[in-house]
mmCIF file of C-alpha atoms in Angstrom:
data_model
loop_
_atom_site.group_PDB
_atom_site.id
_atom_site.type_symbol
_atom_site.label_atom_id
_atom_site.label_comp_id
_atom_site.label_asym_id
_atom_site.label_seq_id
_atom_site.Cartn_x
_atom_site.Cartn_y
_atom_site.Cartn_z
ATOM 1 C CA SER A 76 5.931 -5.781 -11.290
ATOM 2 C CA GLN A 77 9.073 -6.908 -9.903
ATOM 3 C CA GLN A 78 11.954 -9.068 -11.183
ATOM 4 C CA LEU A 79 14.540 -11.555 -9.782
ATOM 5 C CA THR A 80 17.993 -11.989 -11.504
ATOM 6 C CA TYR A 81 19.499 -15.596 -11.082
ATOM 7 C CA ARG A 82 23.190 -16.476 -11.543
ATOM 8 C CA TRP A 83 24.739 -19.975 -11.791
ATOM 9 C CA VAL A 84 28.100 -21.696 -12.803
ATOM 10 C CA CYS A 85 28.136 -23.363 -16.242
ATOM 11 C CA PRO A 86 28.697 -27.059 -15.579
ATOM 12 C CA PRO A 87 30.915 -29.408 -17.383
ATOM 13 C CA GLY A 88 29.479 -30.565 -20.728
ATOM 14 C CA ASN A 89 30.681 -34.329 -20.408
ATOM 15 C CA GLY A 90 32.729 -34.061 -23.818
ATOM 16 C CA GLN A 91 30.306 -31.816 -25.394
ATOM 17 C CA THR A 92 29.536 -27.906 -25.127
ATOM 18 C CA VAL A 93 26.894 -26.867 -23.348
ATOM 19 C CA THR A 94 24.417 -24.760 -25.366
ATOM 20 C CA SER A 95 21.498 -24.044 -23.597
ATOM 21 C CA PHE A 96 19.911 -23.906 -20.017
ATOM 22 C CA ARG A 97 16.278 -24.484 -18.975
ATOM 23 C CA LEU A 98 14.847 -22.334 -16.189
ATOM 24 C CA ARG A 99 11.532 -23.065 -14.242
ATOM 25 C CA TYR A 100 10.175 -21.013 -11.050
ATOM 26 C CA VAL A 101 7.010 -21.210 -8.573
ATOM 27 C CA GLN A 102 6.079 -19.206 -5.978
ATOM 28 C CA LEU A 103 6.460 -20.927 -2.398
ATOM 29 C CA GLY A 104 3.935 -23.559 -2.093
ATOM 30 C CA GLY A 105 3.478 -24.161 -5.918
ATOM 31 C CA ASP A 106 3.849 -27.110 -8.014
ATOM 32 C CA MET A 107 7.374 -27.142 -9.605
ATOM 33 C CA ASP A 108 6.502 -29.786 -12.270
ATOM 34 C CA ALA A 109 3.646 -27.569 -13.361
ATOM 35 C CA ALA A 110 5.958 -24.614 -14.035
ATOM 36 C CA ALA A 111 6.699 -23.029 -17.362
ATOM 37 C CA ILE A 112 9.658 -23.543 -18.647
ATOM 38 C CA THR A 113 12.053 -20.688 -20.268
ATOM 39 C CA ASP A 114 14.800 -21.679 -22.670
ATOM 40 C CA ILE A 115 18.092 -19.629 -22.228
ATOM 41 C CA PRO A 116 20.975 -19.659 -24.458
ATOM 42 C CA ALA A 117 24.560 -20.427 -23.040
ATOM 43 C CA THR A 118 27.074 -17.881 -23.128
ATOM 44 C CA THR A 119 30.764 -18.483 -23.317
ATOM 45 C CA ASP A 120 31.336 -17.086 -19.598
ATOM 46 C CA GLN A 121 31.760 -19.164 -16.659
ATOM 47 C CA PHE A 122 28.850 -17.612 -14.848
ATOM 48 C CA GLN A 123 25.645 -17.558 -16.474
ATOM 49 C CA GLU A 124 22.880 -15.226 -15.447
ATOM 50 C CA TYR A 125 19.097 -14.394 -16.412
ATOM 51 C CA THR A 126 16.487 -12.140 -15.175
ATOM 52 C CA VAL A 127 12.962 -13.149 -14.716
ATOM 53 C CA ALA A 128 10.252 -10.330 -14.945
ATOM 54 C CA ASP A 129 6.726 -9.483 -14.062
ATOM 55 C CA LEU A 130 6.831 -11.135 -10.671
ATOM 56 C CA LEU A 131 4.663 -10.331 -7.728
ATOM 57 C CA PRO A 132 6.058 -7.950 -5.176
ATOM 58 C CA GLY A 133 7.141 -9.316 -1.864
ATOM 59 C CA THR A 134 6.757 -12.686 -2.940
ATOM 60 C CA PRO A 135 8.985 -15.854 -2.381
ATOM 61 C CA TYR A 136 9.897 -18.108 -5.597
ATOM 62 C CA TYR A 137 12.191 -21.175 -5.892
ATOM 63 C CA ALA A 138 13.766 -21.812 -9.259
ATOM 64 C CA GLU A 139 15.423 -24.756 -10.831
ATOM 65 C CA ILE A 140 18.088 -25.076 -13.783
ATOM 66 C CA SER A 141 18.698 -27.780 -16.355
ATOM 67 C CA ALA A 142 21.761 -27.529 -18.604
ATOM 68 C CA SER A 143 21.334 -28.744 -22.168
ATOM 69 C CA ASN A 144 24.139 -29.825 -24.850
ATOM 70 C CA PRO A 145 23.483 -31.942 -28.379
ATOM 71 C CA ALA A 146 23.194 -35.036 -26.251
ATOM 72 C CA GLY A 147 20.253 -33.920 -24.362
ATOM 73 C CA ASP A 148 19.116 -32.132 -21.090
ATOM 74 C CA SER A 149 20.593 -32.731 -17.726
ATOM 75 C CA PRO A 150 18.454 -33.385 -14.303
ATOM 76 C CA TRP A 151 17.087 -30.474 -12.486
ATOM 77 C CA THR A 152 18.980 -28.864 -9.946
ATOM 78 C CA ALA A 153 17.648 -30.190 -6.659
ATOM 79 C CA SER A 154 14.493 -28.851 -6.121
ATOM 80 C CA SER A 155 14.365 -26.368 -3.204
ATOM 81 C CA SER A 156 10.590 -27.291 -2.864
ATOM 82 C CA GLU A 157 11.198 -30.650 -1.550
ATOM 83 C CA THR A 158 11.948 -31.834 1.890
ATOM 84 C CA GLY A 159 15.517 -32.839 3.071
ATOM 85 C CA GLU A 160 19.101 -31.689 3.265
ATOM 86 C CA ASP A 161 19.084 -30.215 -0.173
ATOM 87 C CA LYS A 162 15.930 -27.649 0.562
ATOM 88 C CA GLY A 163 17.052 -24.224 -0.161
ATOM 89 C CA GLN A 164 15.755 -21.062 0.919
ATOM 90 C CA PRO A 165 13.379 -19.291 -1.754
ATOM 91 C CA THR A 166 14.214 -15.764 -3.049
ATOM 92 C CA ARG A 167 11.803 -13.011 -2.026
ATOM 93 C CA THR A 168 11.084 -9.872 -4.273
ATOM 94 C CA ALA A 169 11.212 -6.855 -3.255
ATOM 95 C CA PRO A 170 8.003 -5.287 -1.961
ATOM 96 C CA MET A 171 6.186 -2.216 -3.295
ATOM 97 C CA THR A 172 4.028 0.594 -2.106
ATOM 98 C CA PRO A 173 0.328 -0.723 -1.405
ATOM 99 C CA VAL A 174 -2.366 -0.729 -4.247
ATOM 100 C CA ALA A 175 -4.501 2.479 -3.747
ATOM 101 C CA PRO A 176 -7.463 1.596 -1.939
ATOM 102 C CA LEU A 177 -10.903 1.540 -3.544
ATOM 103 C CA ALA A 178 -13.259 4.475 -3.480
ATOM 104 C CA VAL A 179 -14.250 5.713 0.172
ATOM 105 C CA ALA A 180 -17.771 4.740 1.003
ATOM 106 C CA CYS A 181 -20.158 6.450 3.761
ATOM 107 C CA SER A 182 -21.531 3.676 6.177
ATOM 108 C CA GLY A 183 -23.790 6.100 8.207
ATOM 109 C CA ARG A 184 -24.319 9.671 9.026
ATOM 110 C CA THR A 185 -26.434 11.964 11.488
ATOM 111 C CA ALA A 186 -26.984 15.721 10.867
ATOM 112 C CA TYR A 187 -23.314 16.549 12.093
ATOM 113 C CA SER A 188 -21.321 13.491 11.289
ATOM 114 C CA LEU A 189 -20.283 11.072 8.413
ATOM 115 C CA MET A 190 -19.008 7.424 9.049
ATOM 116 C CA LEU A 191 -16.604 6.804 6.659
ATOM 117 C CA GLN A 192 -15.082 3.580 5.539
ATOM 118 C CA TRP A 193 -12.775 1.711 3.022
ATOM 119 C CA SER A 194 -11.560 -1.825 2.414
ATOM 120 C CA GLU A 195 -7.748 -2.898 3.180
ATOM 121 C CA PRO A 196 -5.857 -2.510 -0.446
ATOM 122 C CA HIS A 197 -3.419 -5.335 -1.318
ATOM 123 C CA HIS A 198 -0.027 -4.983 0.488
ATOM 124 C CA ARG A 199 2.359 -5.814 -2.347
ATOM 125 C CA GLY A 200 4.491 -7.628 -0.176
ATOM 126 C CA ALA A 201 4.953 -5.547 2.918
ATOM 127 C CA PRO A 202 2.023 -5.233 5.660
ATOM 128 C CA VAL A 203 -0.018 -1.772 5.477
ATOM 129 C CA THR A 204 0.661 -0.027 8.533
ATOM 130 C CA GLY A 205 -1.582 2.954 8.300
ATOM 131 C CA TYR A 206 -3.738 5.497 6.422
ATOM 132 C CA GLU A 207 -4.304 8.855 5.557
ATOM 133 C CA LEU A 208 -7.812 10.344 4.847
ATOM 134 C CA ARG A 209 -7.945 13.754 3.204
ATOM 135 C CA TRP A 210 -11.359 15.514 3.130
ATOM 136 C CA GLU A 211 -13.041 18.918 2.106
ATOM 137 C CA ARG A 212 -16.562 20.247 2.692
ATOM 138 C CA SER A 213 -18.738 22.691 1.092
ATOM 139 C CA PRO A 214 -21.554 24.223 3.396
ATOM 140 C CA TYR A 215 -25.064 23.325 1.931
ATOM 141 C CA GLU A 216 -25.480 27.104 1.250
ATOM 142 C CA LYS A 217 -22.851 26.977 -1.466
ATOM 143 C CA ASN A 218 -24.908 24.204 -3.467
ATOM 144 C CA ALA A 219 -21.140 23.510 -4.838
ATOM 145 C CA THR A 220 -19.112 19.903 -4.760
ATOM 146 C CA PRO A 221 -16.051 20.483 -2.514
ATOM 147 C CA GLU A 222 -12.515 19.738 -4.177
ATOM 148 C CA LEU A 223 -9.991 18.032 -2.727
ATOM 149 C CA VAL A 224 -6.514 19.715 -2.774
ATOM 150 C CA ALA A 225 -3.074 18.944 -1.700
ATOM 151 C CA SER A 226 -3.811 21.547 1.446
ATOM 152 C CA SER A 227 -7.048 19.276 2.330
ATOM 153 C CA PRO A 228 -7.160 18.499 5.920
ATOM 154 C CA VAL A 229 -5.709 14.953 6.543
ATOM 155 C CA ILE A 230 -6.830 12.372 9.483
ATOM 156 C CA ALA A 231 -3.941 9.865 10.080
ATOM 157 C CA VAL A 232 -5.144 6.475 11.001
ATOM 158 C CA ASP A 233 -2.838 3.876 12.791
ATOM 159 C CA CYS A 234 -3.568 0.261 11.821
ATOM 160 C CA GLY A 235 -2.340 -0.653 15.259
ATOM 161 C CA THR A 236 -5.433 0.801 16.692
ATOM 162 C CA LEU A 237 -7.822 -0.996 14.259
ATOM 163 C CA GLN A 238 -10.152 -3.695 15.606
ATOM 164 C CA ASN A 239 -11.259 -4.591 11.870
ATOM 165 C CA ARG A 240 -8.109 -4.072 9.409
ATOM 166 C CA LYS A 241 -9.867 -5.696 6.325
ATOM 167 C CA VAL A 242 -12.757 -2.896 6.467
ATOM 168 C CA VAL A 243 -11.462 0.414 8.193
ATOM 169 C CA GLN A 244 -13.975 3.025 9.225
ATOM 170 C CA GLN A 245 -13.278 6.693 10.250
ATOM 171 C CA MET A 246 -15.567 8.860 12.213
ATOM 172 C CA LEU A 247 -15.810 12.442 10.439
ATOM 173 C CA ASP A 248 -17.720 15.051 12.986
ATOM 174 C CA SER A 249 -17.867 18.693 13.515
ATOM 175 C CA LEU A 250 -20.187 18.773 10.271
ATOM 176 C CA GLU A 251 -23.127 20.948 9.601
ATOM 177 C CA PRO A 252 -26.530 19.968 8.423
ATOM 178 C CA GLY A 253 -26.520 19.365 4.601
ATOM 179 C CA ASP A 254 -22.623 19.825 4.273
ATOM 180 C CA ARG A 255 -21.217 17.977 1.212
ATOM 181 C CA VAL A 256 -18.063 16.197 2.115
ATOM 182 C CA ALA A 257 -15.384 14.673 -0.408
ATOM 183 C CA ALA A 258 -12.814 12.073 0.810
ATOM 184 C CA GLN A 259 -9.886 10.334 -0.411
ATOM 185 C CA VAL A 260 -7.366 7.666 1.194
ATOM 186 C CA ARG A 261 -4.247 6.485 0.980
ATOM 187 C CA ALA A 262 -2.244 3.421 2.436
ATOM 188 C CA SER A 263 1.431 3.119 3.834
ATOM 189 C CA ASN A 264 3.850 0.064 4.344
ATOM 190 C CA SER A 265 7.529 0.156 5.116
ATOM 191 C CA VAL A 266 8.337 0.868 1.534
ATOM 192 C CA GLY A 267 5.938 4.299 1.358
ATOM 193 C CA TRP A 268 2.563 5.504 0.410
ATOM 194 C CA SER A 269 0.172 4.499 -2.177
ATOM 195 C CA GLU A 270 -1.611 6.590 -4.470
ATOM 196 C CA TRP A 271 -4.909 8.323 -3.422
ATOM 197 C CA SER A 272 -8.096 6.604 -3.843
ATOM 198 C CA ASP A 273 -10.054 7.464 -7.218
ATOM 199 C CA LEU A 274 -6.795 8.497 -9.152
ATOM 200 C CA PRO A 275 -7.577 11.581 -11.538
ATOM 201 C CA GLU A 276 -7.207 9.714 -14.655
ATOM 202 C CA GLU A 277 -10.068 7.273 -13.635
ATOM 203 C CA ALA A 278 -13.730 7.960 -14.273
ATOM 204 C CA ILE A 279 -14.681 8.444 -10.740
ATOM 205 C CA ILE A 280 -12.455 11.382 -9.263
ATOM 206 C CA GLN A 281 -13.765 11.602 -5.774
ATOM 207 C CA SER A 282 -16.425 10.290 -3.414
ATOM 208 C CA THR A 283 -18.950 12.869 -2.295
ATOM 209 C CA PHE A 284 -21.653 12.576 0.641
ATOM 210 C CA THR A 285 -24.325 14.856 1.981
ATOM 211 C CA VAL A 286 -24.947 15.185 6.060
ATOM 212 C CA ASP A 287 -28.189 14.463 6.938
ATOM 213 C CA ALA A 288 -30.530 17.932 6.907
ATOM 214 C CA MET A 289 -32.397 19.141 9.668
ATOM 215 C CA HIS A 290 -35.323 21.428 10.344
ATOM 216 C CA PRO A 291 -34.366 25.514 10.224
ATOM 217 C CA LEU A 292 -33.063 27.320 13.044
ATOM 218 C CA LYS A 293 -35.342 29.610 14.972
ATOM 219 C CA PRO A 294 -36.399 32.728 12.992
ATOM 220 C CA GLN A 295 -35.409 36.086 14.202
ATOM 221 C CA VAL A 296 -38.149 38.184 15.593
ATOM 222 C CA PRO A 297 -40.176 39.756 12.564
ATOM 223 C CA LYS A 298 -40.165 43.256 11.574
ATOM 224 C CA VAL A 299 -42.979 45.806 11.067
ATOM 225 C CA VAL A 300 -41.990 47.652 7.629
ATOM 226 C CA ALA A 301 -45.311 49.177 6.946
ATOM 227 C CA GLN A 302 -48.670 49.616 8.628
ATOM 228 C CA THR A 303 -52.189 51.080 7.828
ATOM 229 C CA PRO A 304 -55.380 51.457 10.049
ATOM 230 C CA PHE A 305 -56.247 48.132 9.134
ATOM 231 C CA SER A 306 -53.113 46.154 8.059
ATOM 232 C CA MET A 307 -49.806 45.519 9.021
ATOM 233 C CA THR A 308 -46.801 44.433 6.699
ATOM 234 C CA PHE A 309 -43.962 42.234 8.444
ATOM 235 C CA GLU A 310 -40.448 41.165 7.070
ATOM 236 C CA MET A 311 -38.841 38.240 8.431
ATOM 237 C CA VAL A 312 -35.177 37.072 7.283
ATOM 238 C CA LEU A 313 -35.120 33.375 6.525
ATOM 239 C CA PRO A 314 -33.130 31.596 8.982
ATOM 240 C CA ILE A 315 -30.281 29.169 8.397
ATOM 241 C CA PRO A 316 -31.952 26.085 6.606
ATOM 242 C CA ARG A 317 -29.497 23.615 7.807
ATOM 243 C CA GLY A 318 -29.352 21.137 4.768
ATOM 244 C CA ALA A 319 -32.812 21.618 3.010
ATOM 245 C CA PRO A 320 -34.507 24.487 1.178
ATOM 246 C CA ILE A 321 -37.125 26.272 3.417
ATOM 247 C CA THR A 322 -40.354 25.737 2.128
ATOM 248 C CA GLY A 323 -42.791 27.839 3.908
ATOM 249 C CA ILE A 324 -42.851 30.263 6.934
ATOM 250 C CA GLN A 325 -45.687 30.695 9.767
ATOM 251 C CA LEU A 326 -46.480 33.844 11.142
ATOM 252 C CA ARG A 327 -48.226 33.775 14.546
ATOM 253 C CA VAL A 328 -50.213 37.171 15.345
ATOM 254 C CA ALA A 329 -51.531 38.006 18.852
ATOM 255 C CA VAL A 330 -54.566 40.365 18.097
ATOM 256 C CA GLU A 331 -56.444 42.102 20.636
ATOM 257 C CA ASP A 332 -60.257 43.109 20.159
ATOM 258 C CA ILE A 333 -63.039 44.104 22.419
ATOM 259 C CA GLU A 334 -63.505 40.462 23.270
ATOM 260 C CA GLY A 335 -60.164 39.805 24.123
ATOM 261 C CA ARG A 336 -56.326 38.644 23.209
ATOM 262 C CA ALA A 337 -56.541 35.907 20.314
ATOM 263 C CA ALA A 338 -53.514 34.315 18.284
ATOM 264 C CA LYS A 339 -53.728 33.648 14.601
ATOM 265 C CA VAL A 340 -51.456 31.753 12.522
ATOM 266 C CA ILE A 341 -50.696 33.054 8.965
ATOM 267 C CA GLU A 342 -49.100 30.746 6.154
ATOM 268 C CA VAL A 343 -46.414 33.029 4.641
ATOM 269 C CA PRO A 344 -45.011 32.173 0.959
ATOM 270 C CA VAL A 345 -41.256 32.090 0.999
ATOM 271 C CA VAL A 346 -40.079 35.071 -1.282
ATOM 272 C CA GLY A 347 -36.261 34.929 -2.813
ATOM 273 C CA MET A 348 -33.628 33.193 -0.724
ATOM 274 C CA ASP A 349 -33.763 35.878 2.015
ATOM 275 C CA HIS A 350 -36.861 37.013 3.064
ATOM 276 C CA ALA A 351 -40.274 36.598 3.436
ATOM 277 C CA CYS A 352 -43.186 39.158 3.656
ATOM 278 C CA ALA A 353 -46.666 39.020 5.026
#
């Protein structure tokens, strides 16, 4: 929150000592007559001063003062919210860095990319001018959640290039099927950078998404590791799964007998994580 300090000259008391002041204030466009009133004890100084706290950043406010003595209250100072020659200019609080954006979401995916999106956060008095999206990936084979660190890759997003400033989208490509991706975003304005989305002290620390899976890559040529007059044993190295576990292997064997060449397909169970035998 922000604050404003108001200063004014203590007026004559018309024969009695000014004992206090009343202060009321509203945001630009607010109803002054409905504003809460703060009582402020008068000092012996010519210049009086009072600080109003818990104000919104980057927001214009109007204020009015009334003096009091034992005989009663003076009229309010000329309302700066009225039209006419007495109209004054509102005082604007200082802006702050934007609020941290909400968690990054995934609005679309393929086997090699993710479309990430987030909503524009509150600017807190100065327009949001850009974003930084930091991300990490963990290959499918590691079966681990990626961790975001200070050295994680960062993508800069300039608000000047956005067609939709309310919902921002950013493509993350050059991924591999089954990759797990964690992403956070922060916003900037003329004051500086917001905190990263999903702050560590919150329940959700980061957003994690999985890239679509695909069929496995083409296996290597099977290798004969043993044979007898009536059998052959083949060993096959499992190919890269590309995002989903390999559940089976088909081995097609061409056999030539006295009646000619024929192909036979054998279903092979997967043994372990790297090899299959038939």
